[in-house]
PDB file of C-alpha atoms in Angstrom:
ATOM      1  CA  MET A   1      92.798  94.406 121.492  1.00  0.00           C
ATOM      2  CA  ARG A   2      90.579  91.942 119.661  1.00  0.00           C
ATOM      3  CA  LEU A   3      91.456  88.288 120.105  1.00  0.00           C
ATOM      4  CA  PRO A   4      89.743  86.409 117.247  1.00  0.00           C
ATOM      5  CA  THR A   5      88.896  82.811 117.972  1.00  0.00           C
ATOM      6  CA  ALA A   6      88.116  81.866 114.373  1.00  0.00           C
ATOM      7  CA  LEU A   7      90.080  82.100 111.167  1.00  0.00           C
ATOM      8  CA  LEU A   8      89.559  85.197 109.070  1.00  0.00           C
ATOM      9  CA  LEU A   9      89.124  84.104 105.461  1.00  0.00           C
ATOM     10  CA  ILE A  10      89.714  86.664 102.713  1.00  0.00           C
ATOM     11  CA  PHE A  11      89.307  85.425  99.164  1.00  0.00           C
ATOM     12  CA  PHE A  12      91.391  87.672  96.962  1.00  0.00           C
ATOM     13  CA  LEU A  13      91.119  86.779  93.276  1.00  0.00           C
ATOM     14  CA  PRO A  14      92.819  89.437  91.127  1.00  0.00           C
ATOM     15  CA  SER A  15      92.932  89.129  87.387  1.00  0.00           C
ATOM     16  CA  SER A  16      95.870  87.603  85.552  1.00  0.00           C
ATOM     17  CA  ALA A  17      96.435  90.893  83.737  1.00  0.00           C
ATOM     18  CA  ALA A  18      96.932  92.765  86.987  1.00  0.00           C
ATOM     19  CA  LEU A  19      99.187  90.088  88.449  1.00  0.00           C
ATOM     20  CA  ALA A  20     101.323  89.959  85.328  1.00  0.00           C
ATOM     21  CA  GLN A  21     102.786  93.314  86.361  1.00  0.00           C
ATOM     22  CA  GLY A  22     104.656  91.638  89.240  1.00  0.00           C
ATOM     23  CA  ASP A  23     108.171  90.269  88.823  1.00  0.00           C
ATOM     24  CA  THR A  24     108.204  90.967  85.076  1.00  0.00           C
ATOM     25  CA  ARG A  25     108.002  94.696  85.834  1.00  0.00           C
ATOM     26  CA  ILE A  26     111.166  94.642  87.940  1.00  0.00           C
ATOM     27  CA  THR A  27     112.920  92.602  85.254  1.00  0.00           C
ATOM     28  CA  PHE A  28     111.836  94.977  82.500  1.00  0.00           C
ATOM     29  CA  LEU A  29     112.846  98.093  84.420  1.00  0.00           C
ATOM     30  CA  GLY A  30     116.165  96.528  85.398  1.00  0.00           C
ATOM     31  CA  ARG A  31     116.907  95.708  81.781  1.00  0.00           C
ATOM     32  CA  GLN A  32     115.947  99.218  80.730  1.00  0.00           C
ATOM     33  CA  LEU A  33     118.258 100.685  83.371  1.00  0.00           C
ATOM     34  CA  GLU A  34     121.139  98.463  82.320  1.00  0.00           C
ATOM     35  CA  LYS A  35     120.810  98.524  78.525  1.00  0.00           C
ATOM     36  CA  GLY A  36     118.676 101.514  77.550  1.00  0.00           C
ATOM     37  CA  ARG A  37     120.462 103.674  74.979  1.00  0.00           C
ATOM     38  CA  ASP A  38     119.023 106.992  76.118  1.00  0.00           C
ATOM     39  CA  PRO A  39     120.244 108.226  79.549  1.00  0.00           C
ATOM     40  CA  ARG A  40     116.841 109.827  80.066  1.00  0.00           C
ATOM     41  CA  ALA A  41     115.122 106.459  79.649  1.00  0.00           C
ATOM     42  CA  ARG A  42     117.604 104.818  82.023  1.00  0.00           C
ATOM     43  CA  SER A  43     117.025 107.597  84.553  1.00  0.00           C
ATOM     44  CA  GLN A  44     113.267 107.141  84.334  1.00  0.00           C
ATOM     45  CA  ALA A  45     113.662 103.388  84.881  1.00  0.00           C
ATOM     46  CA  ALA A  46     115.733 104.065  88.001  1.00  0.00           C
ATOM     47  CA  LEU A  47     113.150 106.434  89.448  1.00  0.00           C
ATOM     48  CA  VAL A  48     110.297 103.996  88.776  1.00  0.00           C
ATOM     49  CA  LEU A  49     112.265 101.149  90.380  1.00  0.00           C
ATOM     50  CA  GLY A  50     112.570 103.313  93.469  1.00  0.00           C
ATOM     51  CA  GLN A  51     108.788 103.579  93.692  1.00  0.00           C
ATOM     52  CA  THR A  52     108.110  99.828  93.524  1.00  0.00           C
ATOM     53  CA  GLU A  53     108.567  99.196  97.286  1.00  0.00           C
ATOM     54  CA  ASP A  54     110.136  95.887  96.242  1.00  0.00           C
ATOM     55  CA  PRO A  55     113.461  94.735  97.764  1.00  0.00           C
ATOM     56  CA  GLU A  56     114.187  92.985  94.441  1.00  0.00           C
ATOM     57  CA  ALA A  57     114.726  96.442  92.938  1.00  0.00           C
ATOM     58  CA  VAL A  58     117.876  96.970  95.024  1.00  0.00           C
ATOM     59  CA  THR A  59     120.075  94.801  92.781  1.00  0.00           C
ATOM     60  CA  PRO A  60     119.452  96.621  89.469  1.00  0.00           C
ATOM     61  CA  LEU A  61     119.612  99.992  91.198  1.00  0.00           C
ATOM     62  CA  CYS A  62     122.939  99.246  92.869  1.00  0.00           C
ATOM     63  CA  GLY A  63     124.295  98.180  89.499  1.00  0.00           C
ATOM     64  CA  GLY A  64     123.119 101.487  88.048  1.00  0.00           C
ATOM     65  CA  LEU A  65     125.446 103.428  90.363  1.00  0.00           C
ATOM     66  CA  LYS A  66     128.208 102.510  87.877  1.00  0.00           C
ATOM     67  CA  ASP A  67     126.394 104.023  84.893  1.00  0.00           C
ATOM     68  CA  PRO A  68     128.627 106.308  82.769  1.00  0.00           C
ATOM     69  CA  SER A  69     125.991 109.065  82.825  1.00  0.00           C
ATOM     70  CA  GLU A  70     125.890 111.436  85.796  1.00  0.00           C
ATOM     71  CA  LEU A  71     122.192 111.972  85.099  1.00  0.00           C
ATOM     72  CA  VAL A  72     121.523 108.255  85.494  1.00  0.00           C
ATOM     73  CA  ARG A  73     123.687 107.849  88.597  1.00  0.00           C
ATOM     74  CA  ALA A  74     121.856 110.713  90.283  1.00  0.00           C
ATOM     75  CA  ALA A  75     118.500 109.148  89.415  1.00  0.00           C
ATOM     76  CA  VAL A  76     119.688 105.778  90.729  1.00  0.00           C
ATOM     77  CA  ALA A  77     120.733 107.372  94.020  1.00  0.00           C
ATOM     78  CA  LYS A  78     117.311 109.001  94.300  1.00  0.00           C
ATOM     79  CA  GLY A  79     115.656 105.684  93.473  1.00  0.00           C
ATOM     80  CA  LEU A  80     117.533 103.918  96.260  1.00  0.00           C
ATOM     81  CA  GLY A  81     116.544 106.689  98.656  1.00  0.00           C
ATOM     82  CA  ALA A  82     112.890 106.254  97.741  1.00  0.00           C
ATOM     83  CA  LEU A  83     113.105 102.467  98.026  1.00  0.00           C
ATOM     84  CA  LEU A  84     114.306 102.695 101.660  1.00  0.00           C
ATOM     85  CA  GLU A  85     115.872  99.228 101.734  1.00  0.00           C
ATOM     86  CA  PRO A  86     118.829  98.571 104.110  1.00  0.00           C
ATOM     87  CA  LYS A  87     120.893  96.944 101.351  1.00  0.00           C
ATOM     88  CA  GLY A  88     120.482 100.096  99.299  1.00  0.00           C
ATOM     89  CA  LEU A  89     122.216 102.028 102.077  1.00  0.00           C
ATOM     90  CA  ASP A  90     125.286  99.812 101.716  1.00  0.00           C
ATOM     91  CA  CYS A  91     125.466 100.593  97.990  1.00  0.00           C
ATOM     92  CA  LEU A  92     125.075 104.321  98.529  1.00  0.00           C
ATOM     93  CA  GLN A  93     127.727 104.452 101.219  1.00  0.00           C
ATOM     94  CA  SER A  94     130.168 102.699  98.895  1.00  0.00           C
ATOM     95  CA  VAL A  95     129.976 105.608  96.411  1.00  0.00           C
ATOM     96  CA  GLN A  96     130.167 108.537  98.819  1.00  0.00           C
ATOM     97  CA  GLY A  97     133.394 109.531  97.057  1.00  0.00           C
ATOM     98  CA  GLU A  98     131.451 110.211  93.826  1.00  0.00           C
ATOM     99  CA  ALA A  99     133.222 112.919  91.802  1.00  0.00           C
ATOM    100  CA  ASP A 100     130.159 114.588  90.284  1.00  0.00           C
ATOM    101  CA  ALA A 101     128.638 117.158  92.649  1.00  0.00           C
ATOM    102  CA  THR A 102     125.025 116.505  91.600  1.00  0.00           C
ATOM    103  CA  VAL A 103     125.361 112.758  92.084  1.00  0.00           C
ATOM    104  CA  GLN A 104     127.192 113.276  95.363  1.00  0.00           C
ATOM    105  CA  ALA A 105     124.338 115.425  96.648  1.00  0.00           C
ATOM    106  CA  ALA A 106     121.752 112.822  95.601  1.00  0.00           C
ATOM    107  CA  VAL A 107     123.761 110.089  97.338  1.00  0.00           C
ATOM    108  CA  ALA A 108     124.028 112.114 100.553  1.00  0.00           C
ATOM    109  CA  GLU A 109     120.318 112.956 100.531  1.00  0.00           C
ATOM    110  CA  SER A 110     119.312 109.329 100.032  1.00  0.00           C
ATOM    111  CA  ILE A 111     121.659 108.086 102.769  1.00  0.00           C
ATOM    112  CA  LYS A 112     120.076 110.618 105.113  1.00  0.00           C
ATOM    113  CA  ALA A 113     116.559 109.503 104.101  1.00  0.00           C
ATOM    114  CA  ILE A 114     117.251 105.796 104.671  1.00  0.00           C
ATOM    115  CA  LYS A 115     118.923 106.408 108.026  1.00  0.00           C
ATOM    116  CA  ALA A 116     115.980 108.534 109.149  1.00  0.00           C
ATOM    117  CA  TYR A 117     113.601 105.776 108.033  1.00  0.00           C
ATOM    118  CA  GLN A 118     115.551 103.192 110.019  1.00  0.00           C
ATOM    119  CA  ALA A 119     115.628 105.418 113.115  1.00  0.00           C
ATOM    120  CA  ARG A 120     111.900 106.215 113.169  1.00  0.00           C
ATOM    121  CA  ARG A 121     109.857 105.054 116.158  1.00  0.00           C
ATOM    122  CA  PRO A 122     108.208 101.684 115.443  1.00  0.00           C
ATOM    123  CA  ARG A 123     104.476 101.054 115.843  1.00  0.00           C
ATOM    124  CA  PHE A 124     104.973  97.473 117.042  1.00  0.00           C
ATOM    125  CA  TYR A 125     107.732  94.920 117.713  1.00  0.00           C
ATOM    126  CA  LEU A 126     107.719  91.739 115.674  1.00  0.00           C
ATOM    127  CA  SER A 127     109.405  88.355 115.753  1.00  0.00           C
ATOM    128  CA  LEU A 128     108.999  86.819 112.287  1.00  0.00           C
ATOM    129  CA  ASP A 129     109.609  83.108 111.740  1.00  0.00           C
ATOM    130  CA  ALA A 130     111.079  81.819 108.488  1.00  0.00           C
ATOM    131  CA  LEU A 131     108.426  81.498 105.780  1.00  0.00           C
ATOM    132  CA  LYS A 132     107.266  77.895 105.351  1.00  0.00           C
ATOM    133  CA  ASP A 133     106.210  76.359 102.045  1.00  0.00           C
ATOM    134  CA  LYS A 134     103.524  73.805 102.861  1.00  0.00           C
ATOM    135  CA  THR A 135     102.776  73.142  99.184  1.00  0.00           C
ATOM    136  CA  GLY A 136     106.126  71.462  98.527  1.00  0.00           C
ATOM    137  CA  SER A 137     106.091  72.936  95.028  1.00  0.00           C
ATOM    138  CA  VAL A 138     107.193  76.560  95.382  1.00  0.00           C
ATOM    139  CA  PRO A 139     110.853  76.978  94.287  1.00  0.00           C
ATOM    140  CA  ALA A 140     113.227  77.700  97.164  1.00  0.00           C
ATOM    141  CA  GLU A 141     114.380  80.960  95.560  1.00  0.00           C
ATOM    142  CA  LEU A 142     110.786  82.178  95.287  1.00  0.00           C
ATOM    143  CA  VAL A 143     110.193  81.343  98.957  1.00  0.00           C
ATOM    144  CA  LYS A 144     113.275  83.391  99.809  1.00  0.00           C
ATOM    145  CA  VAL A 145     112.134  86.339  97.694  1.00  0.00           C
ATOM    146  CA  THR A 146     108.632  86.167  99.168  1.00  0.00           C
ATOM    147  CA  GLU A 147     110.004  86.210 102.721  1.00  0.00           C
ATOM    148  CA  ALA A 148     112.145  89.246 101.899  1.00  0.00           C
ATOM    149  CA  ARG A 149     109.091  91.042 100.512  1.00  0.00           C
ATOM    150  CA  LEU A 150     107.060  90.093 103.564  1.00  0.00           C
ATOM    151  CA  ARG A 151     109.730  91.487 105.873  1.00  0.00           C
ATOM    152  CA  SER A 152     109.988  94.701 103.867  1.00  0.00           C
ATOM    153  CA  LYS A 153     106.225  95.256 103.861  1.00  0.00           C
ATOM    154  CA  LEU A 154     106.006  94.613 107.598  1.00  0.00           C
ATOM    155  CA  VAL A 155     108.722  97.173 108.274  1.00  0.00           C
ATOM    156  CA  ARG A 156     106.885  99.668 106.064  1.00  0.00           C
ATOM    157  CA  ARG A 157     103.783  98.954 108.117  1.00  0.00           C
ATOM    158  CA  GLY A 158     105.710 100.067 111.210  1.00  0.00           C
ATOM    159  CA  ALA A 159     107.333  96.910 112.549  1.00  0.00           C
ATOM    160  CA  GLN A 160     110.691  96.752 114.224  1.00  0.00           C
ATOM    161  CA  LEU A 161     111.922  93.222 113.626  1.00  0.00           C
ATOM    162  CA  ALA A 162     113.322  91.343 116.589  1.00  0.00           C
ATOM    163  CA  PRO A 163     116.737  89.661 116.276  1.00  0.00           C
ATOM    164  CA  GLU A 164     116.759  85.927 115.591  1.00  0.00           C
ATOM    165  CA  LYS A 165     116.840  83.711 118.689  1.00  0.00           C
ATOM    166  CA  GLU A 166     116.229  86.680 120.960  1.00  0.00           C
ATOM    167  CA  SER A 167     115.934  85.762 124.641  1.00  0.00           C
ATOM    168  CA  LYS A 168     112.709  86.452 126.488  1.00  0.00           C
ATOM    169  CA  ALA A 169     114.500  88.861 128.801  1.00  0.00           C
ATOM    170  CA  ALA A 170     115.964  90.792 125.861  1.00  0.00           C
ATOM    171  CA  ALA A 171     112.557  90.947 124.183  1.00  0.00           C
ATOM    172  CA  LYS A 172     110.933  92.318 127.333  1.00  0.00           C
ATOM    173  CA  GLY A 173     113.681  94.898 127.615  1.00  0.00           C
ATOM    174  CA  ALA A 174     113.165  96.022 124.011  1.00  0.00           C
ATOM    175  CA  LEU A 175     109.396  96.280 124.476  1.00  0.00           C
ATOM    176  CA  LYS A 176     109.797  98.336 127.651  1.00  0.00           C
ATOM    177  CA  LYS A 177     112.179 100.697 125.893  1.00  0.00           C
ATOM    178  CA  LEU A 178     110.025 101.093 122.791  1.00  0.00           C
ATOM    179  CA  GLY A 179     106.684 101.245 124.593  1.00  0.00           C
ATOM    180  CA  VAL A 180     104.855  99.149 121.981  1.00  0.00           C
ATOM    181  CA  HIS A 181     103.186  95.741 121.747  1.00  0.00           C
ATOM    182  CA  GLY A 182     105.113  92.647 120.695  1.00  0.00           C
ATOM    183  CA  TYR A 183     103.921  89.979 118.280  1.00  0.00           C
ATOM    184  CA  ARG A 184     105.223  86.793 116.753  1.00  0.00           C
ATOM    185  CA  ILE A 185     104.193  85.856 113.223  1.00  0.00           C
ATOM    186  CA  THR A 186     104.442  82.445 111.595  1.00  0.00           C
ATOM    187  CA  ALA A 187     103.744  82.620 107.846  1.00  0.00           C
ATOM    188  CA  GLU A 188     102.917  79.692 105.570  1.00  0.00           C
ATOM    189  CA  ILE A 189     102.314  79.221 101.857  1.00  0.00           C
ATOM    190  CA  GLN A 190      99.501  76.723 101.348  1.00  0.00           C
ATOM    191  CA  LYS A 191      97.521  75.263  98.468  1.00  0.00           C
ATOM    192  CA  THR A 192      93.833  76.023  98.027  1.00  0.00           C
ATOM    193  CA  ASP A 193      91.182  73.563  96.890  1.00  0.00           C
ATOM    194  CA  SER A 194      90.782  75.567  93.676  1.00  0.00           C
ATOM    195  CA  GLY A 195      94.440  75.131  92.747  1.00  0.00           C
ATOM    196  CA  GLY A 196      95.535  78.594  93.844  1.00  0.00           C
ATOM    197  CA  LEU A 197      97.746  79.674  96.722  1.00  0.00           C
ATOM    198  CA  ARG A 198      97.015  80.800 100.252  1.00  0.00           C
ATOM    199  CA  LEU A 199      99.208  82.947 102.500  1.00  0.00           C
ATOM    200  CA  ALA A 200      98.408  82.275 106.161  1.00  0.00           C
ATOM    201  CA  LEU A 201      99.721  84.436 109.016  1.00  0.00           C
ATOM    202  CA  LEU A 202      99.451  82.965 112.516  1.00  0.00           C
ATOM    203  CA  CYS A 203      99.810  85.672 115.162  1.00  0.00           C
ATOM    204  CA  MET A 204     100.835  85.305 118.803  1.00  0.00           C
ATOM    205  CA  THR A 205     101.808  87.732 121.523  1.00  0.00           C
ATOM    206  CA  TYR A 206     105.558  88.183 121.984  1.00  0.00           C
ATOM    207  CA  PRO A 207     107.488  87.087 123.923  1.00  0.00           C
ATOM    208  CA  GLU A 208     104.740  85.256 125.874  1.00  0.00           C
ATOM    209  CA  GLN A 209     103.507  83.570 122.659  1.00  0.00           C
ATOM    210  CA  SER A 210      99.820  83.394 123.526  1.00  0.00           C
ATOM    211  CA  LEU A 211      97.757  82.527 120.448  1.00  0.00           C
ATOM    212  CA  MET A 212      95.796  85.471 119.024  1.00  0.00           C
ATOM    213  CA  GLY A 213      94.468  83.989 115.797  1.00  0.00           C
ATOM    214  CA  GLN A 214      95.201  83.568 112.102  1.00  0.00           C
ATOM    215  CA  VAL A 215      94.408  85.432 108.901  1.00  0.00           C
ATOM    216  CA  GLU A 216      94.377  83.842 105.461  1.00  0.00           C
ATOM    217  CA  VAL A 217      94.275  85.328 101.985  1.00  0.00           C
ATOM    218  CA  ASN A 218      93.793  83.299  98.817  1.00  0.00           C
ATOM    219  CA  ALA A 219      94.529  83.983  95.163  1.00  0.00           C
ATOM    220  CA  ALA A 220      94.369  82.068  91.906  1.00  0.00           C
ATOM    221  CA  GLY A 221      94.655  82.558  88.165  1.00  0.00           C
ATOM    222  CA  ALA A 222      98.329  83.476  87.735  1.00  0.00           C
ATOM    223  CA  PRO A 223     101.868  82.077  88.184  1.00  0.00           C
ATOM    224  CA  PRO A 224     102.980  81.456  91.801  1.00  0.00           C
ATOM    225  CA  ALA A 225     105.412  84.403  91.825  1.00  0.00           C
ATOM    226  CA  ASP A 226     102.653  86.843  90.890  1.00  0.00           C
ATOM    227  CA  LEU A 227     100.140  85.284  93.269  1.00  0.00           C
ATOM    228  CA  LEU A 228     102.498  85.520  96.234  1.00  0.00           C
ATOM    229  CA  LYS A 229     103.474  89.090  95.474  1.00  0.00           C
ATOM    230  CA  ALA A 230      99.807  90.060  95.355  1.00  0.00           C
ATOM    231  CA  LEU A 231      98.957  88.197  98.557  1.00  0.00           C
ATOM    232  CA  ILE A 232     101.595  89.798 100.808  1.00  0.00           C
ATOM    233  CA  PRO A 233     100.079  93.291 101.183  1.00  0.00           C
ATOM    234  CA  ARG A 234      96.571  91.852 101.544  1.00  0.00           C
ATOM    235  CA  ALA A 235      97.655  89.481 104.315  1.00  0.00           C
ATOM    236  CA  ILE A 236      99.470  92.237 106.194  1.00  0.00           C
ATOM    237  CA  GLU A 237      96.527  94.610 105.843  1.00  0.00           C
ATOM    238  CA  GLU A 238      94.131  92.034 107.279  1.00  0.00           C
ATOM    239  CA  ALA A 239      96.515  91.058 110.089  1.00  0.00           C
ATOM    240  CA  ALA A 240      97.137  94.686 111.065  1.00  0.00           C
ATOM    241  CA  ALA A 241      93.402  95.369 111.267  1.00  0.00           C
ATOM    242  CA  THR A 242      92.589  92.116 113.074  1.00  0.00           C
ATOM    243  CA  PHE A 243      95.365  92.230 115.670  1.00  0.00           C
ATOM    244  CA  ASP A 244      95.517  96.021 116.181  1.00  0.00           C
ATOM    245  CA  TRP A 245      99.168  96.394 115.244  1.00  0.00           C
ATOM    246  CA  SER A 246      98.964 100.175 115.407  1.00  0.00           C
ATOM    247  CA  SER A 247      98.088 100.282 119.112  1.00  0.00           C
ATOM    248  CA  GLU A 248     100.644 101.284 121.734  1.00  0.00           C
ATOM    249  CA  THR A 249     101.066 100.241 125.361  1.00  0.00           C
TER     250      THR A 249
END
């Protein structure tokens, strides 16, 4: 495994137009799902929400399970199944008594899909510290949303997240059972000299916590919410490549 001794600097400067499709897209689709007059349009919104890979999509989708249209409820169930978020499983399990057979089948299929996703063998074991805002200017709610997105993307990358305050003995036991490497990540939101934002991921071995290095990705030219959403997948991609997260013991 490579152990970088210097910081890896990736300057990622997407256009404002591309970034503008961030949070506003979830809001638009959620509004369409909630208030669209045509059940077909509401169904399409539900299916698209399921493809966003964004944990923020869980809330509008869960609300859509109460839609008066069976067509929409079935699409919502499918959307939650595609989204693969743990909170979506809670919503689906709460409507397992659905009267409509088509919706019931979609609910059962999505529950099965999420459970299978949760039970899959991880590629690495990860202890993730709470996201820190070093700028002092990012709203607390946005920090919370960004951390949730970071966690979700890491799990999609193959991480099994370690419990909070896990003992060293418990961590070693989990690693032995899983047969994968363990890492600890500390993530920070920082300001750049150009007025943009930087997402820095400091990586250590886990549970020994030997320093491996740090990756940084920068972005500018859009509101903080859009910048952070764009930075997350780039930072994870660079960290995975730099620290060999796909390797097994």
